[in-house]
Tab-separated table of C-alpha atoms and ligand atoms in Angstrom:
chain	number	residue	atom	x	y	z
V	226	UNK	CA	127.020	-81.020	47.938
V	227	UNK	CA	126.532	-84.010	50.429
V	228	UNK	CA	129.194	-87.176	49.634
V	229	UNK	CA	128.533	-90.527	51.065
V	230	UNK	CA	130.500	-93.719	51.451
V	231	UNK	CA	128.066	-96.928	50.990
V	232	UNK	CA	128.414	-100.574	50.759
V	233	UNK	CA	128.493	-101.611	47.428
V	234	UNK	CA	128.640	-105.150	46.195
V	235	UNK	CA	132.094	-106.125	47.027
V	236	UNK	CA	133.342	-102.676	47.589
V	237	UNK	CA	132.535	-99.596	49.141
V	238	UNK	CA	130.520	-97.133	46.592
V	239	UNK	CA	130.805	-93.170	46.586
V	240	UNK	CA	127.590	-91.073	46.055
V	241	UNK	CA	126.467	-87.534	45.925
V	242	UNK	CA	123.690	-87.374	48.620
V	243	UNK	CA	120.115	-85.114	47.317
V	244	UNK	CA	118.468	-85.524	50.517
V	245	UNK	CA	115.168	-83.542	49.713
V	246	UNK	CA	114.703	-86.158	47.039
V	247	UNK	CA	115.503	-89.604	49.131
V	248	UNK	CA	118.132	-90.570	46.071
V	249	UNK	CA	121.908	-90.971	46.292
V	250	UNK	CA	123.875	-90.916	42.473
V	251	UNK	CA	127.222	-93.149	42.455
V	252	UNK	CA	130.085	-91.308	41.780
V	253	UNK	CA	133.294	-92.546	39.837
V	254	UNK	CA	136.406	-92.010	39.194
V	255	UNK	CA	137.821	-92.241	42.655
V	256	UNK	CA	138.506	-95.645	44.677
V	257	UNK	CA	137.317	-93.586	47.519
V	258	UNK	CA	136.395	-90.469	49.751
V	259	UNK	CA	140.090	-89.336	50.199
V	260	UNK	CA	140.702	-89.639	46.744
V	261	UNK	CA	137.710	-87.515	45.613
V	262	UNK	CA	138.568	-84.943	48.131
V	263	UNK	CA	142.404	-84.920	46.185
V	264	UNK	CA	141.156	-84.702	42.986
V	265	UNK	CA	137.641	-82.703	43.383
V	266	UNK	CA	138.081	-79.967	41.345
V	267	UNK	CA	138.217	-82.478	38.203
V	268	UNK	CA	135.599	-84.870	39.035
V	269	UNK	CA	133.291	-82.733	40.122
V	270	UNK	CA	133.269	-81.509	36.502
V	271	UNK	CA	131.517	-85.246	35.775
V	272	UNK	CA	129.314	-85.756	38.699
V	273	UNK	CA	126.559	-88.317	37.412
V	274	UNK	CA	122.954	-86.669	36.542
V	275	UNK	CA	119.227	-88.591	37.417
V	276	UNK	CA	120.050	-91.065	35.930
V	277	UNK	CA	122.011	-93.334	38.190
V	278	UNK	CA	120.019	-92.258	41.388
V	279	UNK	CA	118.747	-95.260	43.971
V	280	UNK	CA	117.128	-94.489	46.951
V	281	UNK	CA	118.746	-93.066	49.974
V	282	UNK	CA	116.627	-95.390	52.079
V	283	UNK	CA	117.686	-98.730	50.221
V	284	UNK	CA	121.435	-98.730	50.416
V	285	UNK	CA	123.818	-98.811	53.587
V	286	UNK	CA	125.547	-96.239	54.752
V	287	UNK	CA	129.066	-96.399	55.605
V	288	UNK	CA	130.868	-93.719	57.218
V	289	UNK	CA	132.163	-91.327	55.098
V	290	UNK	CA	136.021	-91.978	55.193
V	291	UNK	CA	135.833	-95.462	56.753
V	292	UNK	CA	139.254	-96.349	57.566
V	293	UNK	CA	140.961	-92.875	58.222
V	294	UNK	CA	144.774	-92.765	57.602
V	295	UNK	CA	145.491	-91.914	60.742
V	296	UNK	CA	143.820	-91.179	64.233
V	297	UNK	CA	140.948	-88.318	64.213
V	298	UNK	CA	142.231	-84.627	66.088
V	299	UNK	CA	139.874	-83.610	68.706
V	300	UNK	CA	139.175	-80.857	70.878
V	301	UNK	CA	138.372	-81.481	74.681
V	302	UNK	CA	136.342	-78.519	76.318
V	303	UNK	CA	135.550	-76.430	73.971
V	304	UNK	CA	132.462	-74.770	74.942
V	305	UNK	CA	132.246	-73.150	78.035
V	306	UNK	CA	129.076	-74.645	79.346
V	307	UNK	CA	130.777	-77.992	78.664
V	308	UNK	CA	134.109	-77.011	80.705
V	309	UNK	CA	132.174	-76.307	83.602
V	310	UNK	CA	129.584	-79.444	83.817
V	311	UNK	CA	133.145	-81.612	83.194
V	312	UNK	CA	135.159	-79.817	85.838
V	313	UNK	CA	132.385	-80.397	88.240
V	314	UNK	CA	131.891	-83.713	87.510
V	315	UNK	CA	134.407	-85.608	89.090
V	316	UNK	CA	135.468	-87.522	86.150
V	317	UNK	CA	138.246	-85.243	84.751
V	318	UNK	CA	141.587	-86.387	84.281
V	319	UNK	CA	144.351	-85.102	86.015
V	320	UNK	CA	146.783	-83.859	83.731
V	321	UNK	CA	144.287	-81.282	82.866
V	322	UNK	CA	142.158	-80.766	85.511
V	323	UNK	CA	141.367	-77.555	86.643
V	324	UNK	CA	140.492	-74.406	84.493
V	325	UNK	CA	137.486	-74.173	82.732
V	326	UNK	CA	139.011	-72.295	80.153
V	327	UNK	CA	142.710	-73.290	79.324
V	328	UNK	CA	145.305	-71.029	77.511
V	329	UNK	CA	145.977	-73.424	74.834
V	330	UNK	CA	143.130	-75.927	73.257
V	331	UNK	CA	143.148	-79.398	74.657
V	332	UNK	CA	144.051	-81.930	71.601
V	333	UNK	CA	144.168	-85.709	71.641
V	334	UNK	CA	143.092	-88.791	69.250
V	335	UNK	CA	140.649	-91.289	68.697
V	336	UNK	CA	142.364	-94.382	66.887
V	337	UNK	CA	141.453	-95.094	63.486
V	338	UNK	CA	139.946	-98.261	63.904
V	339	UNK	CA	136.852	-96.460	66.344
V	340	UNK	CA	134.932	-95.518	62.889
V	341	UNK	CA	131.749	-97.020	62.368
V	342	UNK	CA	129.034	-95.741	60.316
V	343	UNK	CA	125.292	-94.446	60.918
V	344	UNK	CA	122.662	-97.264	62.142
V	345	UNK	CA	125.740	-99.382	63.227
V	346	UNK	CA	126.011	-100.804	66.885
V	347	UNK	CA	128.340	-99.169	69.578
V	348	UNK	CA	129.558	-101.369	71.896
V	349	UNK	CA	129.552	-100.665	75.542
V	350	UNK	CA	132.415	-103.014	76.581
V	351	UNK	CA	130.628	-103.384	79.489
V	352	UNK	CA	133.494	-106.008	80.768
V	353	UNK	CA	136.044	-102.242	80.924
V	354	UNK	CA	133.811	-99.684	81.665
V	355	UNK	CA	130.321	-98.602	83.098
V	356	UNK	CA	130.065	-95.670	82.362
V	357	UNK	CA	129.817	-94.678	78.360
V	358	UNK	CA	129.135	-91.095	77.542
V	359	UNK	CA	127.928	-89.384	74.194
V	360	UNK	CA	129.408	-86.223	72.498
V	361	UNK	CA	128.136	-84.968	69.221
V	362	UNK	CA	130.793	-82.735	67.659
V	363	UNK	CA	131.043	-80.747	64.208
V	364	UNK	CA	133.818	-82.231	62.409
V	365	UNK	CA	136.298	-80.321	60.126
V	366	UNK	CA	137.139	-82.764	57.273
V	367	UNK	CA	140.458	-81.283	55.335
V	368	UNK	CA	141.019	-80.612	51.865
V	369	UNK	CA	143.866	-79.298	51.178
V	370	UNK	CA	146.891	-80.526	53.242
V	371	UNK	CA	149.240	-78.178	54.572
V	372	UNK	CA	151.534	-77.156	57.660
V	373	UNK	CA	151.952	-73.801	60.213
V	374	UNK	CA	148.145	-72.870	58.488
V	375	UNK	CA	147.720	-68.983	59.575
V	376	UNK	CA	144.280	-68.852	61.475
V	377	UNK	CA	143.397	-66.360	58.683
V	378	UNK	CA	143.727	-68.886	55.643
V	379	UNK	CA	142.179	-72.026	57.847
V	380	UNK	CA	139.152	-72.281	55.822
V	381	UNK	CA	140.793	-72.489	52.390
V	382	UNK	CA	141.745	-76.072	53.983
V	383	UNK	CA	138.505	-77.411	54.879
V	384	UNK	CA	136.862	-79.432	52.358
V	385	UNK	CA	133.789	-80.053	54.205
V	386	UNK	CA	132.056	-81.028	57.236
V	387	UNK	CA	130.456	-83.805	59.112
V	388	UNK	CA	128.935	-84.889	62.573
V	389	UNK	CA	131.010	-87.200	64.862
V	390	UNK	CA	129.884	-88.679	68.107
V	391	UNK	CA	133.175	-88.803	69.998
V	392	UNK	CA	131.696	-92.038	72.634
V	393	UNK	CA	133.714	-91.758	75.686
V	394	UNK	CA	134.280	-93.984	78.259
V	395	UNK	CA	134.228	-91.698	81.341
V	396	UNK	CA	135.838	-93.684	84.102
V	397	UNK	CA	138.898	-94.577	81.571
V	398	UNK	CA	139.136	-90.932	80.942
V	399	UNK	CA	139.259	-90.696	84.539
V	400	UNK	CA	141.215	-93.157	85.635
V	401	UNK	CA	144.629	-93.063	82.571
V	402	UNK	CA	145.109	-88.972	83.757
V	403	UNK	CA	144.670	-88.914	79.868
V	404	UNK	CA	142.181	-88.783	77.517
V	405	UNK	CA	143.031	-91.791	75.148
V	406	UNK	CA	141.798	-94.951	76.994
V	407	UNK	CA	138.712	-93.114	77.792
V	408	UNK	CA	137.974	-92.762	73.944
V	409	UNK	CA	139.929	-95.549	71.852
V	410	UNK	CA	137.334	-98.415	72.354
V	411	UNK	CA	136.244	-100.268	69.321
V	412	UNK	CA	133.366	-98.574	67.179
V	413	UNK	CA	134.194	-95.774	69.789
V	414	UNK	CA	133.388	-93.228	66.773
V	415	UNK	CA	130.549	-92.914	64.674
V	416	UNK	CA	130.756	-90.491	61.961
V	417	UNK	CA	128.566	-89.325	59.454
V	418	UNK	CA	126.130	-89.444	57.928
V	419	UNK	CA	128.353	-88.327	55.060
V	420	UNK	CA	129.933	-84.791	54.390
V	421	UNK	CA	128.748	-81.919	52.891
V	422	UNK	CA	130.980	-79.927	51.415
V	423	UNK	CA	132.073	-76.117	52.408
V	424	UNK	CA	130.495	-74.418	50.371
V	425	UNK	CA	127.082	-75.008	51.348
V	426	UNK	CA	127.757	-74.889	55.423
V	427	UNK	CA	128.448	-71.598	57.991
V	428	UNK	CA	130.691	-73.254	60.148
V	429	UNK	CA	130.316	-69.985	62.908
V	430	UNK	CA	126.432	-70.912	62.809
V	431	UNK	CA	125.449	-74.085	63.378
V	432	UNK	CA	122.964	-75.434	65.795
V	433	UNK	CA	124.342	-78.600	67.332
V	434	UNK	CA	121.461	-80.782	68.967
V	435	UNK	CA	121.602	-84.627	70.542
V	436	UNK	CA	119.284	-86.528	71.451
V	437	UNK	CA	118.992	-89.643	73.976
V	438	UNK	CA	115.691	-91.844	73.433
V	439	UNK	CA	114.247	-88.970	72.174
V	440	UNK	CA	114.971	-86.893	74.755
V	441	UNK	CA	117.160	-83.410	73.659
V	442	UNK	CA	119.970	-83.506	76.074
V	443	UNK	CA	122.701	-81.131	73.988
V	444	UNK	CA	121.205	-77.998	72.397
V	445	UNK	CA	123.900	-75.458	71.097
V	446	UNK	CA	125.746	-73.391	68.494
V	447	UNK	CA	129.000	-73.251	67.178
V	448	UNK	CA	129.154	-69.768	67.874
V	449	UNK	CA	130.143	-70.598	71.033
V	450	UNK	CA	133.192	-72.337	70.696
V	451	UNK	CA	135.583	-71.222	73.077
V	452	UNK	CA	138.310	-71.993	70.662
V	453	UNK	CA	136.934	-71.019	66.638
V	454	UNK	CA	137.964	-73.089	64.103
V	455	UNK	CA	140.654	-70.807	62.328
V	456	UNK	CA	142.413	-70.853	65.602
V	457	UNK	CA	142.276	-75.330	65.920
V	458	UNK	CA	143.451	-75.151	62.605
V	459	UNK	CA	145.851	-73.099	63.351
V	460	UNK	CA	147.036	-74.858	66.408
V	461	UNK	CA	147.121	-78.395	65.208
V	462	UNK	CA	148.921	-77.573	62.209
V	463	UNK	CA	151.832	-75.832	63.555
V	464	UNK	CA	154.686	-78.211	62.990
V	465	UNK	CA	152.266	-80.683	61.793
V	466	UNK	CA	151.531	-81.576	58.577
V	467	UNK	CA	147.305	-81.933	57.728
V	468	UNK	CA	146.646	-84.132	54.797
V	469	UNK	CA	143.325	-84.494	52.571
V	470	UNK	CA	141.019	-86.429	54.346
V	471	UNK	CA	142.421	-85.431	58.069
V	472	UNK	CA	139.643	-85.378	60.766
V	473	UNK	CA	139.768	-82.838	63.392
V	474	UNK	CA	136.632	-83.133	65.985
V	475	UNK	CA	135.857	-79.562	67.192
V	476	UNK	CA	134.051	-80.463	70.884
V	477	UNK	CA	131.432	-81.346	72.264
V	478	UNK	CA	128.555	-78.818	74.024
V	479	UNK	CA	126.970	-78.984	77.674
V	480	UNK	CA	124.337	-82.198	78.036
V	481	UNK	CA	126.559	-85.001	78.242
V	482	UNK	CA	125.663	-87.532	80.878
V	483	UNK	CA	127.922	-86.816	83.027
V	484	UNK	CA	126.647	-83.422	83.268
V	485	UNK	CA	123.620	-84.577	84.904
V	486	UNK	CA	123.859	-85.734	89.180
V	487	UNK	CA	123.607	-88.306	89.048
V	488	UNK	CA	125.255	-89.209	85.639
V	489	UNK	CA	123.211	-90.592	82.999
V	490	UNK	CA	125.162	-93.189	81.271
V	491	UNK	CA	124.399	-95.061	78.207
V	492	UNK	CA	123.006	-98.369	78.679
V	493	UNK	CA	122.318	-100.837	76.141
V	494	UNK	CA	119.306	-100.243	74.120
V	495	UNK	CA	119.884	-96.781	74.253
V	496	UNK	CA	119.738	-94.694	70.906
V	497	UNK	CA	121.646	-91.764	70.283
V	498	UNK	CA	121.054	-89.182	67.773
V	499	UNK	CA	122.459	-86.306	66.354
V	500	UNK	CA	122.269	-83.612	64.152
V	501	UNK	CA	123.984	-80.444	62.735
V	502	UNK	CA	122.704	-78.158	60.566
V	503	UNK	CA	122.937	-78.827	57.178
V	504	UNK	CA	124.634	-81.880	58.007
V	505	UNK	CA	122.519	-84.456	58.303
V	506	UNK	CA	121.357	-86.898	61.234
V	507	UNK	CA	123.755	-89.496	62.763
V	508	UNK	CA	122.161	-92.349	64.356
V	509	UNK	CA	123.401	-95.074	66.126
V	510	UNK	CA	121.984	-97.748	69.177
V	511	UNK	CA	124.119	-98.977	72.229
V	512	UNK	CA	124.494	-102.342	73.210
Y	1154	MG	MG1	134.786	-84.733	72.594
């Protein structure tokens, strides 16, 4: 099943998505996404029927956990193709320059506050940086929390799964030696366009495609993660305690801008769009 978040008339609304149909049913009994995910076993039991359904194209989509409790996990160079355009490109930072494949998986955040939601703007913040970059990632949404997660029980703790386009700001990246400046900026992370749940999605098997004024600039699978997702789970978690509703961004494939000589860099007009299978399309213009 596909959940959304959408803006409701003073507060944010939750609704199962039936794409093929164009309709999206509001869902109660939970306040929101994080909630549902807690207590999904028992309200799934009373999801709403035909009823209630409005169309998908009439309402606005938020993203589906707008205001995460705490900063999304991702994964830096995590498909080979990727490691090698970014190690070539000059703009890698240098506390972990170097190998194209690392021992261990390369893990930072995005703050919080980046979220923003399907058809909303990203800024470029052209006033700190010139040269914006696009990622589209497969995004692990947890279910149940848990610590030191055994790669072979990982999936038992994914509720779901949605697309995230982790917006980097490559000079930033560059210039801190870390990763964080580079991709903190407001509205920095667009997520969506809502999550469908684990059940219906092959995480190993996913074809992972982005697009640039309608020009296909990342084509890929998950297959090829360098690092699979029972072993981020793994890593993350050790010593670390996931909780429902915990984000972890998986990486990003080869076809970012700066991939390309010279770099193509987002400039403002520029729409970005992304899809997953299964997932859904994630939208969003630059400015
Ligand atoms: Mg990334």
């Amino acid at each position: 099943m596909k959940f959304a978040c959408f803006a409701g008339d003073s507060d944010p609304r939750l609704g199962l998505v039936d794409e093929a149909a164009g309709v999206i049913r509001p869902v109660t009994g939970a306040k929101d996404m994080v909630e549902l995910i807690r207590r999904y076993d028992e309200i799934k039991a009373g999801l709403p029927g035909d009823a209630a359904a409005l169309p998908l194209a009439s309402v606005k989509l938020l993203a589906p956990i707008p205001h995460p409790a705490r900063n999304i996990f991702c994964v830096g160079k995590n498909y080979l193709d990727h490691a090698r355009e970014f190690a070539g490109s000059g703009y890698e930072a240098g506390a972990v320059k170097g190998a194209e494949i690392d021992e261990y998986p390369a893990v930072f955040t995005k703050p919080a506050s980046t979220v923003i939601a399907t058809g909303d703007i990203v800024s470029l913040h052209p006033h700190v940086t010139s040269a914006v970059d696009y990622e589209v990632e497969l995004t692990l949404v947890i279910g149940k929390g848990g610590h030191d997660i055994p790669a072979e029980r990982a999936y038992e703790h994914i509720w779901g799964y949605t697309i995230v386009n982790d917006v980097t700001a490559r000079d930033r990246q560059r210039n801190h030696k870390q990763w964080f400046m580079g991709k903190a900026l407001d509205t920095f992370c667009p997520m969506g366009p809502w999550i469908t749940t684990a059940d219906e999605v092959d995480p190993e098997n996913l074809d992972v495609k982005c697009w640039v004024n309608g020009e296909l600039r990342q084509n890929a699978n998950t297959r090829d993660l360098i690092f699979n997702i029972p072993t981020l789970i793994a890593t993350i978690s050790a010593g670390l305690t996931l909780e429902p509703g915990d984000l972890i961004a998986t990486g990003t494939p080869a076809g970012v801008g700066l991939g390309f000589n010279p770099p193509k860099f987002l400039k403002a007009g520029d729409e970005v769009s992304m899809s997953i299978t299964g997932l859904g399309t994630l939208t969003n213009r630059f400015a």
